[in-house]
Amino acid sequence: MEDRQFMERALKLAEKGRGRTSPNPLVGCVIVRDGEIVGEGYHEQAGLPHAEINALKQAGDRAAGATMYVSLEPCNIHGRTPPCTDTIISAGIKKVVVATDDSNPKVAGKGMAVLKKAGIQVECGIFKDRARKLNESYNKYMTTGLPFVTLKVAMSLDGKIATKTGSSRWITGEEAREVVHRMRADSDAVLTGAGTVNADNPSLTARLDEEGIRQPVRVILSGDGSIDENSYVVTSARDLQTILFATEKITLRKKDRLEALGIEVVVIKSDKAYVSLRRVLAELGKRQIVSVMVEAGTALITAFIESGAYDKTVVFVAPKVIGGKDAPTFFAGSGISDIKDASDLKFSDIKKVGKDVMIEAYKK
């Protein structure tokens, strides 16, 4: 029972680094000696010491002969920081309990092997599923080189994301909107289409009353580069990193104009006359963008679903009925003929957020 309690603490500590460690994983660590916690820590920010090092520093000499509980396999490689395995061995840790192995091919299993070779007892698997979900974006990125994509939708009880006139502010309540701001802060990038920018003038920023909030990279898709130059994402581009993906349709004059306004313009090959989602995600992966949150209108959300270029949906359902056959839903397209061909997702979490309901579902 004690093992589970200490690992529970390590997982909670790991959460404290959310939104600050990318492209590194979230990791928490607890060091226990004679049933007492003598050191704990978490990975606070990319480039800073890892969780194990912070916990060992707090434990000091009391680490000798102790048991370490860590939410992710300790690293055995030189990155921006030295290998954690070397420090763990030097500190005299007797036993290491790991929640899950590292999905980084350079580390996977090798960190635990180094510890075992040094005579340290190693156990792995306590709360493994929770530990892997904690770093779902990191896990996908490490195994595919592509970011983890979350589709965020706010809709009425009858599935409408706006009225027939396009009015959509606000469908959900204040509590749900605060959760969305947290999701933005936890994401490396927020992606939308130029149509949404022109219609709604979103900020795509995380507005939370906290210090040290990291703003996501704002990613805009626009085939020919058309975008309202008076929109917030354009006027704030010199202060907040903004990337616009366009196709060969963009003119050199338009590209130069947007770049002069502070927007980075990336031209990629089109896919059926549209910006290729596959190429956009590949390019974001090259930039070490590990997680992408999509906040967009029907056309772009539909494109992500139809192409399968997403991993998870988070849908906020408001207790409102909008109605109207011309009022948009979040998914359109040509539709299917037989129910057996419907996209099949797996519910992960359903909970109330203020007056609304938040549904989390993964693509199977």
Short mmCIF file of C-alpha atoms in Angstrom, two decimals:
data_model
loop_
_atom_site.label_atom_id
_atom_site.label_comp_id
_atom_site.label_asym_id
_atom_site.label_seq_id
_atom_site.Cartn_x
_atom_site.Cartn_y
_atom_site.Cartn_z
CA MET A 1 0.00 0.00 0.00
CA GLU A 2 2.82 2.40 0.84
CA ASP A 3 4.30 2.00 -2.65
CA ARG A 4 1.04 3.22 -4.20
CA GLN A 5 0.80 6.16 -1.82
CA PHE A 6 4.32 7.35 -2.57
CA MET A 7 3.84 6.90 -6.32
CA GLU A 8 0.57 8.83 -6.06
CA ARG A 9 2.59 11.68 -4.56
CA ALA A 10 5.16 11.46 -7.36
CA LEU A 11 2.41 11.72 -9.99
CA LYS A 12 0.89 14.76 -8.28
CA LEU A 13 4.30 16.42 -8.15
CA ALA A 14 4.80 15.75 -11.87
CA GLU A 15 1.59 17.68 -12.65
CA LYS A 16 3.14 20.82 -11.17
CA GLY A 17 5.41 21.12 -14.20
CA ARG A 18 2.56 21.04 -16.72
CA GLY A 19 2.93 23.62 -19.46
CA ARG A 20 6.60 24.29 -18.70
CA THR A 21 8.65 21.17 -19.49
CA SER A 22 8.02 20.58 -23.21
CA PRO A 23 9.64 19.03 -25.18
CA ASN A 24 10.63 17.11 -22.04
CA PRO A 25 8.15 14.95 -20.11
CA LEU A 26 6.40 15.66 -16.84
CA VAL A 27 8.17 13.82 -14.02
CA GLY A 28 7.75 13.68 -10.25
CA CYS A 29 10.00 11.98 -7.71
CA VAL A 30 9.75 11.03 -4.04
CA ILE A 31 12.59 9.57 -1.90
CA VAL A 32 11.59 7.51 1.13
CA ARG A 33 13.73 6.21 3.97
CA ASP A 34 12.31 4.15 6.87
CA GLY A 35 8.78 5.00 5.75
CA GLU A 36 9.40 8.77 5.78
CA ILE A 37 9.66 11.12 2.79
CA VAL A 38 13.14 12.65 2.95
CA GLY A 39 13.19 14.31 -0.46
CA GLU A 40 10.87 15.15 -3.32
CA GLY A 41 10.92 17.15 -6.50
CA TYR A 42 9.60 17.53 -10.00
CA HIS A 43 10.88 18.63 -13.39
CA GLU A 44 10.07 22.32 -13.26
CA GLN A 45 11.10 23.50 -16.71
CA ALA A 46 12.93 22.28 -19.80
CA GLY A 47 16.66 22.82 -19.33
CA LEU A 48 16.46 22.78 -15.53
CA PRO A 49 17.40 19.78 -13.34
CA HIS A 50 15.21 16.69 -13.61
CA ALA A 51 12.84 15.55 -10.86
CA GLU A 52 15.26 12.95 -9.51
CA ILE A 53 18.04 15.51 -9.10
CA ASN A 54 15.77 17.94 -7.25
CA ALA A 55 14.59 15.18 -4.91
CA LEU A 56 18.14 13.94 -4.26
CA LYS A 57 19.30 17.48 -3.50
CA GLN A 58 16.55 17.83 -0.89
CA ALA A 59 17.30 14.41 0.60
CA GLY A 60 21.04 14.98 0.87
CA ASP A 61 22.86 12.26 2.85
CA ARG A 62 19.51 10.67 3.77
CA ALA A 63 19.24 9.32 0.21
CA ALA A 64 21.75 6.56 1.00
CA GLY A 65 19.86 3.29 1.42
CA ALA A 66 16.54 4.92 0.54
CA THR A 67 13.85 4.02 -2.00
CA MET A 68 13.11 6.35 -4.90
CA TYR A 69 9.63 6.57 -6.43
CA VAL A 70 9.64 8.23 -9.85
CA SER A 71 6.79 8.61 -12.34
CA LEU A 72 9.03 7.99 -15.37
CA GLU A 73 12.13 5.88 -15.97
CA PRO A 74 15.29 7.85 -15.05
CA CYS A 75 17.30 8.96 -18.08
CA ASN A 76 20.71 7.50 -18.92
CA ILE A 77 21.71 10.00 -21.62
CA HIS A 78 23.40 13.38 -21.80
CA GLY A 79 21.02 16.12 -22.91
CA ARG A 80 20.88 19.63 -21.57
CA THR A 81 21.46 17.95 -18.20
CA PRO A 82 23.64 14.94 -17.17
CA PRO A 83 22.18 11.41 -16.89
CA CYS A 84 20.01 10.97 -13.79
CA THR A 85 21.11 7.35 -13.44
CA ASP A 86 24.69 8.39 -12.59
CA THR A 87 23.52 10.67 -9.77
CA ILE A 88 21.09 8.07 -8.42
CA ILE A 89 23.88 5.48 -8.23
CA SER A 90 26.30 7.94 -6.62
CA ALA A 91 23.72 8.90 -3.99
CA GLY A 92 23.46 5.30 -2.77
CA ILE A 93 19.79 4.77 -3.57
CA LYS A 94 18.93 1.14 -2.74
CA LYS A 95 15.70 0.70 -4.71
CA VAL A 96 13.94 2.56 -7.53
CA VAL A 97 10.21 2.15 -8.16
CA VAL A 98 9.17 3.41 -11.60
CA ALA A 99 5.63 4.01 -12.84
CA THR A 100 6.43 3.51 -16.54
CA ASP A 101 9.33 3.21 -18.95
CA ASP A 102 10.42 6.15 -21.10
CA SER A 103 9.09 6.18 -24.68
CA ASN A 104 12.25 7.92 -25.90
CA PRO A 105 14.04 5.16 -27.90
CA LYS A 106 17.37 6.40 -26.52
CA VAL A 107 16.19 5.74 -22.98
CA ALA A 108 13.43 3.09 -23.15
CA GLY A 109 14.47 0.33 -20.74
CA LYS A 110 18.09 1.41 -20.80
CA GLY A 111 17.84 3.68 -17.77
CA MET A 112 16.45 0.87 -15.63
CA ALA A 113 19.07 -1.52 -17.02
CA VAL A 114 21.88 0.81 -15.92
CA LEU A 115 20.43 0.96 -12.40
CA LYS A 116 20.06 -2.83 -12.20
CA LYS A 117 23.63 -3.31 -13.39
CA ALA A 118 24.77 -1.08 -10.53
CA GLY A 119 23.03 -3.40 -8.05
CA ILE A 120 19.95 -1.24 -7.46
CA GLN A 121 16.63 -3.05 -7.14
CA VAL A 122 14.19 -1.79 -9.78
CA GLU A 123 10.42 -2.26 -10.02
CA CYS A 124 8.19 -0.87 -12.79
CA GLY A 125 4.46 -0.66 -13.40
CA ILE A 126 2.69 1.01 -10.47
CA PHE A 127 0.02 3.34 -11.94
CA LYS A 128 1.49 2.72 -15.39
CA ASP A 129 -1.64 3.80 -17.30
CA ARG A 130 -1.92 7.04 -15.34
CA ALA A 131 1.77 7.77 -15.85
CA ARG A 132 1.52 7.21 -19.60
CA LYS A 133 -1.58 9.42 -19.90
CA LEU A 134 0.27 12.13 -18.00
CA ASN A 135 2.81 12.25 -20.85
CA GLU A 136 0.59 11.25 -23.77
CA SER A 137 1.87 14.11 -25.93
CA TYR A 138 5.51 13.33 -25.18
CA ASN A 139 4.94 9.62 -25.84
CA LYS A 140 3.46 10.23 -29.29
CA TYR A 141 6.13 12.73 -30.21
CA MET A 142 8.95 10.41 -29.16
CA THR A 143 7.59 7.48 -31.16
CA THR A 144 6.39 9.32 -34.30
CA GLY A 145 8.04 12.74 -34.41
CA LEU A 146 4.55 14.25 -34.67
CA PRO A 147 2.68 16.38 -32.14
CA PHE A 148 -0.28 15.09 -30.17
CA VAL A 149 -3.41 16.77 -31.54
CA THR A 150 -6.43 17.66 -29.41
CA LEU A 151 -9.62 18.96 -31.03
CA LYS A 152 -11.45 21.33 -28.70
CA VAL A 153 -15.14 22.01 -29.33
CA ALA A 154 -17.80 24.03 -27.50
CA MET A 155 -21.36 23.24 -28.53
CA SER A 156 -25.00 23.36 -27.45
CA LEU A 157 -26.96 20.34 -26.31
CA ASP A 158 -28.26 19.93 -29.85
CA GLY A 159 -24.74 19.93 -31.32
CA LYS A 160 -24.51 23.51 -32.64
CA ILE A 161 -21.28 25.50 -32.37
CA ALA A 162 -22.97 28.77 -33.39
CA THR A 163 -26.32 30.17 -34.44
CA LYS A 164 -27.39 30.42 -38.07
CA THR A 165 -25.98 33.97 -38.11
CA GLY A 166 -22.60 32.83 -36.77
CA SER A 167 -23.08 34.09 -33.20
CA SER A 168 -21.13 31.88 -30.78
CA ARG A 169 -19.95 34.04 -27.86
CA TRP A 170 -20.50 32.58 -25.40
CA ILE A 171 -21.98 29.09 -25.73
CA THR A 172 -20.28 27.78 -22.60
CA GLY A 173 -19.91 29.31 -19.16
CA GLU A 174 -17.01 31.02 -17.43
CA GLU A 175 -15.75 27.86 -15.71
CA ALA A 176 -15.48 25.98 -19.01
CA ARG A 177 -13.68 28.90 -20.60
CA GLU A 178 -11.16 28.90 -17.76
CA VAL A 179 -10.48 25.21 -18.42
CA VAL A 180 -9.87 26.08 -22.09
CA HIS A 181 -7.33 28.71 -21.07
CA ARG A 182 -5.58 26.06 -18.97
CA MET A 183 -5.57 23.73 -21.97
CA ARG A 184 -3.95 26.48 -24.07
CA ALA A 185 -1.29 27.06 -21.43
CA ASP A 186 -0.57 23.33 -21.38
CA SER A 187 -0.25 23.15 -25.18
CA ASP A 188 2.82 24.01 -27.23
CA ALA A 189 0.63 25.43 -29.99
CA VAL A 190 -2.96 26.47 -30.67
CA LEU A 191 -4.09 26.02 -34.27
CA THR A 192 -6.96 27.54 -36.20
CA GLY A 193 -7.94 28.65 -39.69
CA ALA A 194 -7.92 32.14 -41.14
CA GLY A 195 -11.72 31.93 -41.44
CA THR A 196 -12.06 31.69 -37.67
CA VAL A 197 -9.59 34.55 -37.20
CA ASN A 198 -11.52 36.77 -39.61
CA ALA A 199 -14.93 35.89 -38.17
CA ASP A 200 -14.25 35.75 -34.41
CA ASN A 201 -10.97 37.65 -33.87
CA PRO A 202 -9.71 35.22 -31.19
CA SER A 203 -6.57 35.89 -29.16
CA LEU A 204 -5.55 32.18 -28.93
CA THR A 205 -3.70 33.03 -25.72
CA ALA A 206 -3.82 31.57 -22.22
CA ARG A 207 -5.35 34.17 -19.94
CA LEU A 208 -4.80 32.88 -16.43
CA ASP A 209 -4.13 34.81 -13.24
CA GLU A 210 -0.80 33.09 -12.60
CA GLU A 211 2.84 34.00 -12.91
CA GLY A 212 5.09 32.28 -15.41
CA ILE A 213 2.32 31.22 -17.81
CA ARG A 214 3.85 30.14 -21.10
CA GLN A 215 1.90 31.31 -24.13
CA PRO A 216 1.38 28.75 -26.90
CA VAL A 217 2.66 29.28 -30.41
CA ARG A 218 -0.28 30.44 -32.52
CA VAL A 219 -0.66 28.56 -35.79
CA ILE A 220 -2.93 29.84 -38.57
CA LEU A 221 -3.80 27.98 -41.77
CA SER A 222 -4.57 30.11 -44.83
CA GLY A 223 -4.13 28.74 -48.32
CA ASP A 224 -3.54 32.07 -50.05
CA GLY A 225 -2.38 33.95 -46.95
CA SER A 226 -5.56 35.96 -46.62
CA ILE A 227 -6.09 37.14 -43.04
CA ASP A 228 -7.52 40.28 -41.43
CA GLU A 229 -4.50 42.45 -40.70
CA ASN A 230 -6.44 44.22 -37.95
CA SER A 231 -7.10 40.96 -36.09
CA TYR A 232 -5.47 40.42 -32.72
CA VAL A 233 -3.28 37.53 -33.87
CA VAL A 234 -1.75 39.84 -36.48
CA THR A 235 -1.41 43.02 -34.41
CA SER A 236 0.20 41.07 -31.54
CA ALA A 237 2.47 38.91 -33.71
CA ARG A 238 5.62 40.81 -32.81
CA ASP A 239 5.06 39.93 -29.15
CA LEU A 240 3.56 36.44 -29.44
CA GLN A 241 5.03 33.83 -31.77
CA THR A 242 2.66 33.32 -34.68
CA ILE A 243 3.12 31.01 -37.68
CA LEU A 244 0.96 31.13 -40.80
CA PHE A 245 0.98 28.10 -43.09
CA ALA A 246 0.07 28.85 -46.69
CA THR A 247 0.21 27.06 -50.01
CA GLU A 248 1.81 28.07 -53.29
CA LYS A 249 -1.21 30.35 -53.80
CA ILE A 250 0.25 33.04 -51.56
CA THR A 251 1.92 35.86 -53.47
CA LEU A 252 5.43 37.02 -52.63
CA ARG A 253 4.02 40.46 -51.88
CA LYS A 254 1.53 39.03 -49.39
CA LYS A 255 4.20 36.87 -47.76
CA ASP A 256 6.55 39.83 -47.35
CA ARG A 257 3.73 41.93 -45.94
CA LEU A 258 2.81 39.35 -43.28
CA GLU A 259 6.44 38.82 -42.32
CA ALA A 260 6.88 42.58 -41.93
CA LEU A 261 3.99 42.45 -39.45
CA GLY A 262 5.86 39.85 -37.37
CA ILE A 263 4.24 36.65 -38.65
CA GLU A 264 6.41 33.74 -39.71
CA VAL A 265 5.07 32.47 -43.03
CA VAL A 266 5.70 28.85 -44.02
CA VAL A 267 4.79 27.78 -47.53
CA ILE A 268 4.04 24.09 -47.98
CA LYS A 269 2.63 22.03 -50.79
CA SER A 270 -1.14 21.93 -51.00
CA ASP A 271 -3.29 18.85 -50.52
CA LYS A 272 -6.34 18.91 -52.82
CA ALA A 273 -6.00 22.69 -53.04
CA TYR A 274 -5.92 23.06 -49.24
CA VAL A 275 -3.12 23.38 -46.72
CA SER A 276 -1.95 19.82 -46.04
CA LEU A 277 -2.57 18.92 -42.40
CA ARG A 278 -0.07 16.09 -42.64
CA ARG A 279 2.67 18.45 -43.80
CA VAL A 280 1.74 21.09 -41.23
CA LEU A 281 2.01 18.60 -38.36
CA ALA A 282 5.30 17.24 -39.72
CA GLU A 283 6.71 20.77 -39.84
CA LEU A 284 5.53 21.52 -36.30
CA GLY A 285 7.17 18.30 -35.14
CA LYS A 286 10.47 19.43 -36.61
CA ARG A 287 10.16 22.54 -34.46
CA GLN A 288 9.79 20.41 -31.30
CA ILE A 289 6.14 21.32 -30.91
CA VAL A 290 4.92 18.31 -28.98
CA SER A 291 1.25 19.17 -28.44
CA VAL A 292 -1.27 21.03 -30.59
CA MET A 293 -4.73 22.20 -29.56
CA VAL A 294 -7.11 22.85 -32.45
CA GLU A 295 -9.75 25.56 -31.96
CA ALA A 296 -11.45 26.03 -35.28
CA GLY A 297 -14.66 26.07 -37.26
CA THR A 298 -16.56 23.28 -38.94
CA ALA A 299 -14.43 23.02 -42.11
CA LEU A 300 -11.08 22.62 -40.34
CA ILE A 301 -12.37 20.35 -37.56
CA THR A 302 -13.99 18.19 -40.24
CA ALA A 303 -10.71 18.03 -42.16
CA PHE A 304 -8.87 16.82 -39.07
CA ILE A 305 -11.47 14.15 -38.35
CA GLU A 306 -11.79 12.92 -41.94
CA SER A 307 -8.01 12.71 -42.33
CA GLY A 308 -7.55 11.04 -38.95
CA ALA A 309 -4.91 13.65 -38.09
CA TYR A 310 -5.95 13.94 -34.44
CA ASP A 311 -5.63 11.98 -31.21
CA LYS A 312 -8.24 13.29 -28.80
CA THR A 313 -11.37 15.41 -28.69
CA VAL A 314 -12.45 17.56 -25.76
CA VAL A 315 -16.06 18.66 -26.16
CA PHE A 316 -17.80 21.13 -23.86
CA VAL A 317 -21.58 20.73 -23.99
CA ALA A 318 -23.69 23.64 -22.78
CA PRO A 319 -27.28 23.21 -21.51
CA LYS A 320 -28.61 25.28 -24.39
CA VAL A 321 -30.66 24.43 -27.47
CA ILE A 322 -29.93 26.58 -30.53
CA GLY A 323 -31.73 24.84 -33.38
CA GLY A 324 -31.81 25.83 -37.03
CA LYS A 325 -30.88 23.61 -39.94
CA ASP A 326 -28.39 26.25 -41.08
CA ALA A 327 -26.69 26.56 -37.68
CA PRO A 328 -23.26 24.86 -37.94
CA THR A 329 -22.22 21.69 -36.18
CA PHE A 330 -18.58 20.95 -35.43
CA PHE A 331 -18.45 18.04 -37.89
CA ALA A 332 -19.93 18.16 -41.37
CA GLY A 333 -18.40 16.72 -44.54
CA SER A 334 -20.30 14.42 -46.86
CA GLY A 335 -21.38 12.12 -44.06
CA ILE A 336 -21.75 8.35 -44.07
CA SER A 337 -24.47 6.07 -45.40
CA ASP A 338 -24.30 3.27 -42.85
CA ILE A 339 -23.98 3.70 -39.09
CA LYS A 340 -21.36 0.94 -38.98
CA ASP A 341 -19.00 3.33 -40.80
CA ALA A 342 -19.25 6.02 -38.11
CA SER A 343 -16.03 7.25 -36.51
CA ASP A 344 -15.60 5.26 -33.32
CA LEU A 345 -14.07 7.02 -30.31
CA LYS A 346 -13.44 5.93 -26.74
CA PHE A 347 -14.73 8.01 -23.86
CA SER A 348 -12.03 8.72 -21.30
CA ASP A 349 -13.64 11.24 -18.96
CA ILE A 350 -17.01 12.92 -18.51
CA LYS A 351 -17.49 15.58 -15.84
CA LYS A 352 -19.36 18.74 -15.00
CA VAL A 353 -17.50 22.02 -15.37
CA GLY A 354 -19.68 24.73 -13.90
CA LYS A 355 -23.03 24.45 -15.67
CA ASP A 356 -21.51 22.64 -18.66
CA VAL A 357 -20.37 19.07 -19.30
CA MET A 358 -16.83 18.27 -20.48
CA ILE A 359 -16.37 15.07 -22.52
CA GLU A 360 -12.93 13.70 -23.33
CA ALA A 361 -12.71 11.01 -26.01
CA TYR A 362 -9.80 9.37 -27.82
CA LYS A 363 -9.62 8.23 -31.40
CA LYS A 364 -9.44 4.44 -31.47
#
